[in-house]
mmCIF file of C-alpha atoms in Angstrom:
data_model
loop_
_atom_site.group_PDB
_atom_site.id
_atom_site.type_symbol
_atom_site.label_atom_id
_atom_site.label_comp_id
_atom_site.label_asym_id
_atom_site.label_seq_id
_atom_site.Cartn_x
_atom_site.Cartn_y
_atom_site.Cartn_z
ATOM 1 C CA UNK Q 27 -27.928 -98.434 110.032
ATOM 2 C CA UNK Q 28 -25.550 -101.348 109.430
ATOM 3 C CA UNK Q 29 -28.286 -103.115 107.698
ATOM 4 C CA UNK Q 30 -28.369 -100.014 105.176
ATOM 5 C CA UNK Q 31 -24.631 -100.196 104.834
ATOM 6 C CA UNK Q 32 -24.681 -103.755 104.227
ATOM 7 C CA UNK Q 33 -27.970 -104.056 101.568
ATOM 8 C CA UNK Q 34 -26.017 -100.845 99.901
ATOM 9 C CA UNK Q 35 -22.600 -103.177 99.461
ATOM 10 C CA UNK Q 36 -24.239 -106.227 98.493
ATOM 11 C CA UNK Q 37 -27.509 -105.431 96.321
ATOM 12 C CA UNK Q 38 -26.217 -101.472 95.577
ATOM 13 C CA UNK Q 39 -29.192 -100.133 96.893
ATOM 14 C CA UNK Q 40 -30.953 -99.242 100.014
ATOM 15 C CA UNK Q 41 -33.113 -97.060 101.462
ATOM 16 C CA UNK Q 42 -34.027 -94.424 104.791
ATOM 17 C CA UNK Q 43 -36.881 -92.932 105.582
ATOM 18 C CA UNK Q 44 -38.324 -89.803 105.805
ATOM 19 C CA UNK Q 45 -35.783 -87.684 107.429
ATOM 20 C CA UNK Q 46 -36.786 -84.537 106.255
ATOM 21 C CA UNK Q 47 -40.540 -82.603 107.794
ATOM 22 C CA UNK Q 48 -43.144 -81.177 105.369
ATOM 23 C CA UNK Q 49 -41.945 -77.741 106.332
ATOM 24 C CA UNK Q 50 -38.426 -78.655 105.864
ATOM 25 C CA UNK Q 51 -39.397 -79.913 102.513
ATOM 26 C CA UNK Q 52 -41.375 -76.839 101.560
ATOM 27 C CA UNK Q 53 -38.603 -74.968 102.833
ATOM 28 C CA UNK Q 54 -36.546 -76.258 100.288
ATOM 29 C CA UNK Q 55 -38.987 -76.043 97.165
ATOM 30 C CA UNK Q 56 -39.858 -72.698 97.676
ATOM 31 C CA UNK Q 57 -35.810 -71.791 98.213
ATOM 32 C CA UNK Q 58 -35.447 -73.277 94.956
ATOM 33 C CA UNK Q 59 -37.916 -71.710 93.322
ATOM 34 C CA UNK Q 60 -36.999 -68.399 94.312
ATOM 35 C CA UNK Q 61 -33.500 -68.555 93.570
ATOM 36 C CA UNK Q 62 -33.888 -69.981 90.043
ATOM 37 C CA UNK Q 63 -36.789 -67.961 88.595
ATOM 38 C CA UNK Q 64 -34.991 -65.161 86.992
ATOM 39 C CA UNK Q 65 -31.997 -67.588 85.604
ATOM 40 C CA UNK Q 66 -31.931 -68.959 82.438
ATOM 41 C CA UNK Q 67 -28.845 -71.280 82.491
ATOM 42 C CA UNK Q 68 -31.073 -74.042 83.840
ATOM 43 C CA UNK Q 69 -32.287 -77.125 81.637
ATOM 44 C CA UNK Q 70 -35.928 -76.335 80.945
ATOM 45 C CA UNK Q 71 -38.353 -77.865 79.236
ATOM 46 C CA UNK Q 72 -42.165 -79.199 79.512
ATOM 47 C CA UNK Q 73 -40.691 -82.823 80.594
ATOM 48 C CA UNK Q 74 -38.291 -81.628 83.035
ATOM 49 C CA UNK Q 75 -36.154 -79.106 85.085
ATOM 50 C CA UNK Q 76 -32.652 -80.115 85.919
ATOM 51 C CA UNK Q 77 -29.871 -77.957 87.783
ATOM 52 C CA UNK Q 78 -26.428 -79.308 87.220
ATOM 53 C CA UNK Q 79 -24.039 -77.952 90.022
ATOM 54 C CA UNK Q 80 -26.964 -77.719 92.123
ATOM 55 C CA UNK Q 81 -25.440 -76.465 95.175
ATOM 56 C CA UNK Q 82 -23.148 -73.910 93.679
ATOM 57 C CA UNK Q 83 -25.943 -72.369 91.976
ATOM 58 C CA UNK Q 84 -28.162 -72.380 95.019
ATOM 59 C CA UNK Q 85 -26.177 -72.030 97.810
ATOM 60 C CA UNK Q 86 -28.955 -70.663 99.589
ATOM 61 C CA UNK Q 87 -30.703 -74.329 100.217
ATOM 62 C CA UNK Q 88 -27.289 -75.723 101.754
ATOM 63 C CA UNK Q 89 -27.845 -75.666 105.088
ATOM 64 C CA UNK Q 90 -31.314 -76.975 104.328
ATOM 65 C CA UNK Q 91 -30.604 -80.093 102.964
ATOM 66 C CA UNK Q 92 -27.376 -80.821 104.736
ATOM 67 C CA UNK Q 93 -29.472 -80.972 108.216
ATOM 68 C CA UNK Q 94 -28.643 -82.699 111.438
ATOM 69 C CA UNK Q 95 -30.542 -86.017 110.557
ATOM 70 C CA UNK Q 96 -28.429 -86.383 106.918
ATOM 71 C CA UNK Q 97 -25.280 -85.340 108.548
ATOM 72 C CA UNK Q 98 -25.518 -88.274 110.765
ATOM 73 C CA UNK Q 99 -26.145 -90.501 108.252
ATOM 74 C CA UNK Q 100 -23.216 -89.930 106.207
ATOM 75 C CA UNK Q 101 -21.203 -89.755 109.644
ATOM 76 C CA UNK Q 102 -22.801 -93.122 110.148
ATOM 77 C CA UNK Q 103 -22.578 -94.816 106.682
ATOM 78 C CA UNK Q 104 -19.496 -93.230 105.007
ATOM 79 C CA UNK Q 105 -17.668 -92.015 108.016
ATOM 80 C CA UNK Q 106 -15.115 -88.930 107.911
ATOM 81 C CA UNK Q 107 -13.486 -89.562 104.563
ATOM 82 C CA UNK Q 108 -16.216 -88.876 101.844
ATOM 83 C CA UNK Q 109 -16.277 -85.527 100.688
ATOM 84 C CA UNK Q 110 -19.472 -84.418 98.073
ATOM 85 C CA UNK Q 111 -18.234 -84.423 94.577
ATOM 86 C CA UNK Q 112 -21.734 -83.900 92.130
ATOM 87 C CA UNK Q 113 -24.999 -82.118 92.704
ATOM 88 C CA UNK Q 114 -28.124 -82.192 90.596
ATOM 89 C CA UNK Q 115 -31.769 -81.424 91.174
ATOM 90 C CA UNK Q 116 -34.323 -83.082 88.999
ATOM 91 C CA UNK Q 117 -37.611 -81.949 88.532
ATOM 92 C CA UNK Q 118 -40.168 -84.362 86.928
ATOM 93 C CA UNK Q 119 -43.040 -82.420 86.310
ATOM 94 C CA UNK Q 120 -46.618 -84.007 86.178
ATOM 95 C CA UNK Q 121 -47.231 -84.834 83.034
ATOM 96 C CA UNK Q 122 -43.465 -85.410 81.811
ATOM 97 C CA UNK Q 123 -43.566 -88.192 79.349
ATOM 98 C CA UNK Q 124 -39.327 -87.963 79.712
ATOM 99 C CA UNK Q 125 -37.847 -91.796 80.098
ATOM 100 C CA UNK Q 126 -34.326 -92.907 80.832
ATOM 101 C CA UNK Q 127 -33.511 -96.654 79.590
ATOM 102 C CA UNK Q 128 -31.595 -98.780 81.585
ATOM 103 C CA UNK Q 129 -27.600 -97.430 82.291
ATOM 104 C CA UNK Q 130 -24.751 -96.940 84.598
ATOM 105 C CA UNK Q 131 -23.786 -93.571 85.603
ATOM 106 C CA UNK Q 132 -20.012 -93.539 84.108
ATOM 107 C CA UNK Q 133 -18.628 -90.132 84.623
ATOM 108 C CA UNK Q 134 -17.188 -87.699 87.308
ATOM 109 C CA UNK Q 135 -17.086 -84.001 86.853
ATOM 110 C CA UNK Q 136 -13.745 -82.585 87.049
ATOM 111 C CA UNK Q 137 -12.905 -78.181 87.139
ATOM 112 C CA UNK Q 138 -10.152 -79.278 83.756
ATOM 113 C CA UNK Q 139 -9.473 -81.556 81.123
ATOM 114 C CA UNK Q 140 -5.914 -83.093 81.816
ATOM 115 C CA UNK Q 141 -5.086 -86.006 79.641
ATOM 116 C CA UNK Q 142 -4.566 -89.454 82.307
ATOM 117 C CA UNK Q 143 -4.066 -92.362 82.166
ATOM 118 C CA UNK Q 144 -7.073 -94.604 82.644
ATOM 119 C CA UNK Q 145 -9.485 -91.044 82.413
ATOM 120 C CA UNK Q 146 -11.799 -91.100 79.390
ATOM 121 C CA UNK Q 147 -13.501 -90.458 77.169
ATOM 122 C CA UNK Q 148 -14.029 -86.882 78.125
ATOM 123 C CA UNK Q 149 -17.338 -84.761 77.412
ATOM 124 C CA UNK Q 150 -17.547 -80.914 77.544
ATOM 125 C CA UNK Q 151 -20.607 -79.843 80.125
ATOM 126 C CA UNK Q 152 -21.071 -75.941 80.313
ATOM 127 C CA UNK Q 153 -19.449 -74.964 83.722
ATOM 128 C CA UNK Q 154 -17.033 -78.747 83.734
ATOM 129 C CA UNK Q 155 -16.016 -81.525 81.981
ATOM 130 C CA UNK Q 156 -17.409 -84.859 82.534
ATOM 131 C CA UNK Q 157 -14.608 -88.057 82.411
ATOM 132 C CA UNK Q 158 -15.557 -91.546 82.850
ATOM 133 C CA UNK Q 159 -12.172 -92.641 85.627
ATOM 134 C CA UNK Q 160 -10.978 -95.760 86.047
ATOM 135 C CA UNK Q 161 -13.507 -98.354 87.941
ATOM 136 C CA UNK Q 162 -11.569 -98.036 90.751
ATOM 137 C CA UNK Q 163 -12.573 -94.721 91.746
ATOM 138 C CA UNK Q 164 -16.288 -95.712 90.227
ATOM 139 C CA UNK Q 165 -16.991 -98.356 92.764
ATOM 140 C CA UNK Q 166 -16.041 -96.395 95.792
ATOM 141 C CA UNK Q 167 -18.483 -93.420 94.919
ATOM 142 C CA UNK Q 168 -21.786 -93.280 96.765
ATOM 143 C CA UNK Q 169 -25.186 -91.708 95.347
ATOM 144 C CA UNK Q 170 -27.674 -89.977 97.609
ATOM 145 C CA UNK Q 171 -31.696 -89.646 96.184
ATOM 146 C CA UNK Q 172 -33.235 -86.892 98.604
ATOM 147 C CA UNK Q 173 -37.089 -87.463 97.559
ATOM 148 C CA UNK Q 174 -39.244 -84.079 97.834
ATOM 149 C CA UNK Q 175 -42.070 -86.371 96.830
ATOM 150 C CA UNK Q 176 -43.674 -89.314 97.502
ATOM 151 C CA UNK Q 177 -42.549 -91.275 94.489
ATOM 152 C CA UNK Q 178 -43.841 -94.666 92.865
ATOM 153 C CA UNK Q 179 -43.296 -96.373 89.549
ATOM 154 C CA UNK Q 180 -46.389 -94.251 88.421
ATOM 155 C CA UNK Q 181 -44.325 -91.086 88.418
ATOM 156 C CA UNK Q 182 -40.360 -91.800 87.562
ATOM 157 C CA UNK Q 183 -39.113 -94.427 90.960
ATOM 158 C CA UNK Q 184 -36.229 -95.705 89.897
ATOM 159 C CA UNK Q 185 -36.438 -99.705 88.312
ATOM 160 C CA UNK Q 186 -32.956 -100.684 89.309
ATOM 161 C CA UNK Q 187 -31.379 -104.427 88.743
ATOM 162 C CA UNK Q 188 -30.043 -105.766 92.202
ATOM 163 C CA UNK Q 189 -26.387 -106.758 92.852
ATOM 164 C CA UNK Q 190 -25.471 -105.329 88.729
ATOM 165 C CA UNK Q 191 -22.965 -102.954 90.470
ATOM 166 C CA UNK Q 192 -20.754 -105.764 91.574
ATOM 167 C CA UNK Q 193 -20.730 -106.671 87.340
ATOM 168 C CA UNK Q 194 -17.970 -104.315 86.385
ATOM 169 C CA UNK Q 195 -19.253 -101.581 83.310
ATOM 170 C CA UNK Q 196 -22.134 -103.321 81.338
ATOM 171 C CA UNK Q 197 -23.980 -102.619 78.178
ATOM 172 C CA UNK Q 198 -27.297 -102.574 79.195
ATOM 173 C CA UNK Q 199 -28.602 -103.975 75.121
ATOM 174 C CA UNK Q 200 -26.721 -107.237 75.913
ATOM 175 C CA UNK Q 201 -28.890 -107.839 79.216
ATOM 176 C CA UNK Q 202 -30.175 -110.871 79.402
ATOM 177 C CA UNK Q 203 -33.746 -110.301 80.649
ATOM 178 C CA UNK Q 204 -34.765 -114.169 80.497
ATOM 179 C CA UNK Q 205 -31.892 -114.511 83.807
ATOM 180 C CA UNK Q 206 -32.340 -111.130 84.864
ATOM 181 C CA UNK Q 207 -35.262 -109.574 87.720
ATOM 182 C CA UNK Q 208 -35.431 -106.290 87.973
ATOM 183 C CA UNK Q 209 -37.332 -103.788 91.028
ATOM 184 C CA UNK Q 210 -38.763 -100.601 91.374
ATOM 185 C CA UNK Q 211 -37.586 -98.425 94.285
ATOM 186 C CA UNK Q 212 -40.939 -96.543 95.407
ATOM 187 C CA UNK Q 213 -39.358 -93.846 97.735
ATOM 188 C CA UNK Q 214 -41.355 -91.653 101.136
ATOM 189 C CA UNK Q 215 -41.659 -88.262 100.633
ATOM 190 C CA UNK Q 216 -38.584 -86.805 102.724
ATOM 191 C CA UNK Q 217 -36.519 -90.414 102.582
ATOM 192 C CA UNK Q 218 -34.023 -91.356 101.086
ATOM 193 C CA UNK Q 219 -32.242 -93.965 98.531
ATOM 194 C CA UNK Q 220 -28.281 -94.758 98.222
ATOM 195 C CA UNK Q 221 -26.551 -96.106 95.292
ATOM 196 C CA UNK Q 222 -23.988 -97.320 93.726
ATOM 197 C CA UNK Q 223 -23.362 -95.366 90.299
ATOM 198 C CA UNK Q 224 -22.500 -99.205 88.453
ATOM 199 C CA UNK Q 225 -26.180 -100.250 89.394
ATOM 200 C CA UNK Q 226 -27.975 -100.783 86.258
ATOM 201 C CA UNK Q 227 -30.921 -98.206 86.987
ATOM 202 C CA UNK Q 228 -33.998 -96.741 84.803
ATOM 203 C CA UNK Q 229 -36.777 -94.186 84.868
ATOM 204 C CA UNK Q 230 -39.856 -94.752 82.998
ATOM 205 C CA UNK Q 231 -42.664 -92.125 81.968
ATOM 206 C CA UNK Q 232 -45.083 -90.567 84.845
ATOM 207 C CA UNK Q 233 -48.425 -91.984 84.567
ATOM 208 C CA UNK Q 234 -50.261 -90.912 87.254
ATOM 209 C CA UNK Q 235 -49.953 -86.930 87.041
ATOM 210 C CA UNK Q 236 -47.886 -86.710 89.770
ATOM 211 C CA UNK Q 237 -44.520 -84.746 90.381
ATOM 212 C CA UNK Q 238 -41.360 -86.243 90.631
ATOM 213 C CA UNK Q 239 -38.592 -83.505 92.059
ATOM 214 C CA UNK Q 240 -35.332 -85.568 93.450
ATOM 215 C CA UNK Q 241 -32.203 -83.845 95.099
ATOM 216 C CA UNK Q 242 -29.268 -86.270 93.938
ATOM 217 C CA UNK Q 243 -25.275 -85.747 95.625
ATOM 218 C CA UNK Q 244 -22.577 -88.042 94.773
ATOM 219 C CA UNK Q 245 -20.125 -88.746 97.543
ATOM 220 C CA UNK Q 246 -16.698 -89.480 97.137
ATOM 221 C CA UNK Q 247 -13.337 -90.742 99.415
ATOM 222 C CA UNK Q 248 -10.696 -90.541 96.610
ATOM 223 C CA UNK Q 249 -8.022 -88.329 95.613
ATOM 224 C CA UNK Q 250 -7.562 -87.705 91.795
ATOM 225 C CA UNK Q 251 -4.164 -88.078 90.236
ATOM 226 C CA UNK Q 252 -2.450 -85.686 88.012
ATOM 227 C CA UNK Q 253 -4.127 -82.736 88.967
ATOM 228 C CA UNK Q 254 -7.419 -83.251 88.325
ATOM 229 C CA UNK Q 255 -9.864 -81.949 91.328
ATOM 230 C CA UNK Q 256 -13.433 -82.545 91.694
ATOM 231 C CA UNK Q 257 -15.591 -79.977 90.417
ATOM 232 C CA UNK Q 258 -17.911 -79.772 93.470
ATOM 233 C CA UNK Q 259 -15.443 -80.690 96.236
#
């Protein structure tokens, strides 16, 4: 595990496998599915199915994903201080044609809008408000890609660019591709990929009629100032 920890700090990315069974997984579809049929406040569309929040609105799957094997993994790799701060299921379907260019995920959701110092710009979500903090608090925050399917660049892996996390906030237009490599992150069914939210990271379209349905938790160890809490905390 300190060979995770240490390809997470220096490239921004690594990886674990499987940790989760086919019956745990299946466990955790078919909770989903059950508890989100009848509700309509859920992104929807023929490209994909997204629930923001995800483990306030389905409580129910919980215990499910937060199983022995993860919670010694975030014992191991981010020790007693991290605390979740973001939930978010994705679901790719099959034939989504839905792409996601090259970015850095900027912004923390927060329960109110409370003008800071070094908070902003501010954008209103439907349950939260989303805040891009200062990069302080950015760099310290730890991503968590729970893979419910196998998942290749044929079907939405993620192409990431290696060691851009340690570049401070980028514009991904003035890349310079002629210096730059990037890599796709094909991920096990049941493993799982850590991030750091400044990695420059993509999706492209799914090719191969496959699904692509990703549980993604943001963890964080900092206190906000001026009382602003964490919407998920």
């Amino acid at each position: 595990m300190r060979a995770t920890l240490d390809d997470l700090n220096k490239q921004g990315f690594a990886f674990c496998p499987p940790i989760y069974s086919e019956a745990e997984i299946s466990d955790i579809v078919k909770t989903i599915e059950i508890n989100t049929k009848d509700k309509a406040n859920f992104r929807r569309s023929n490209n994909l199915f997204a629930i923001r929040r995800f483990l306030l609105e389905v409580p129910e799957v919980y215990p499910m994903v937060f199983s022995p094997k993860l919670k010694s993994i975030l014992a191991e790799l981010l020790g007693e201080n991290y605390f979740l701060v973001k939930s978010i299921y994705f679901d790719k379907p099959a034939d989504s044609n839905w792409y996601v260019a090259y970015h850095q995920d900027l912004t923390i959701s927060v329960n109110q809008k409370i003008e800071t110092e070094g908070f902003g710009p501010w954008t209103i979500k439907p349950d939260n408000f989303e805040v891009q903090p200062p990069l302080s608090i950015l760099e310290q925050i730890v991503t968590l890609r729970i893979h419910l399917d196998d998942t290749s660049a044929e079907n939405g892996a993620l192409y990431i660019i290696p060691e851009s996390h340690n570049k401070c906030i980028l514009r991904p237009e003035l890349i310079d591709w002629s210096n730059t490599s990037e890599k796709v992150c094909p991920v096990e069914k049941g493993g799982v990929m850590l991030m750091k939210p400044l990695l420059l990271h993509s999706s492209k379209r799914t090719t191969n009629l496959q699904p692509r349905k990703v549980i993604h938790l943001e963890f964080a160890n900092a206190e906000l100032p001026n009382g602003l809490e964490w919407a998920e905390r």
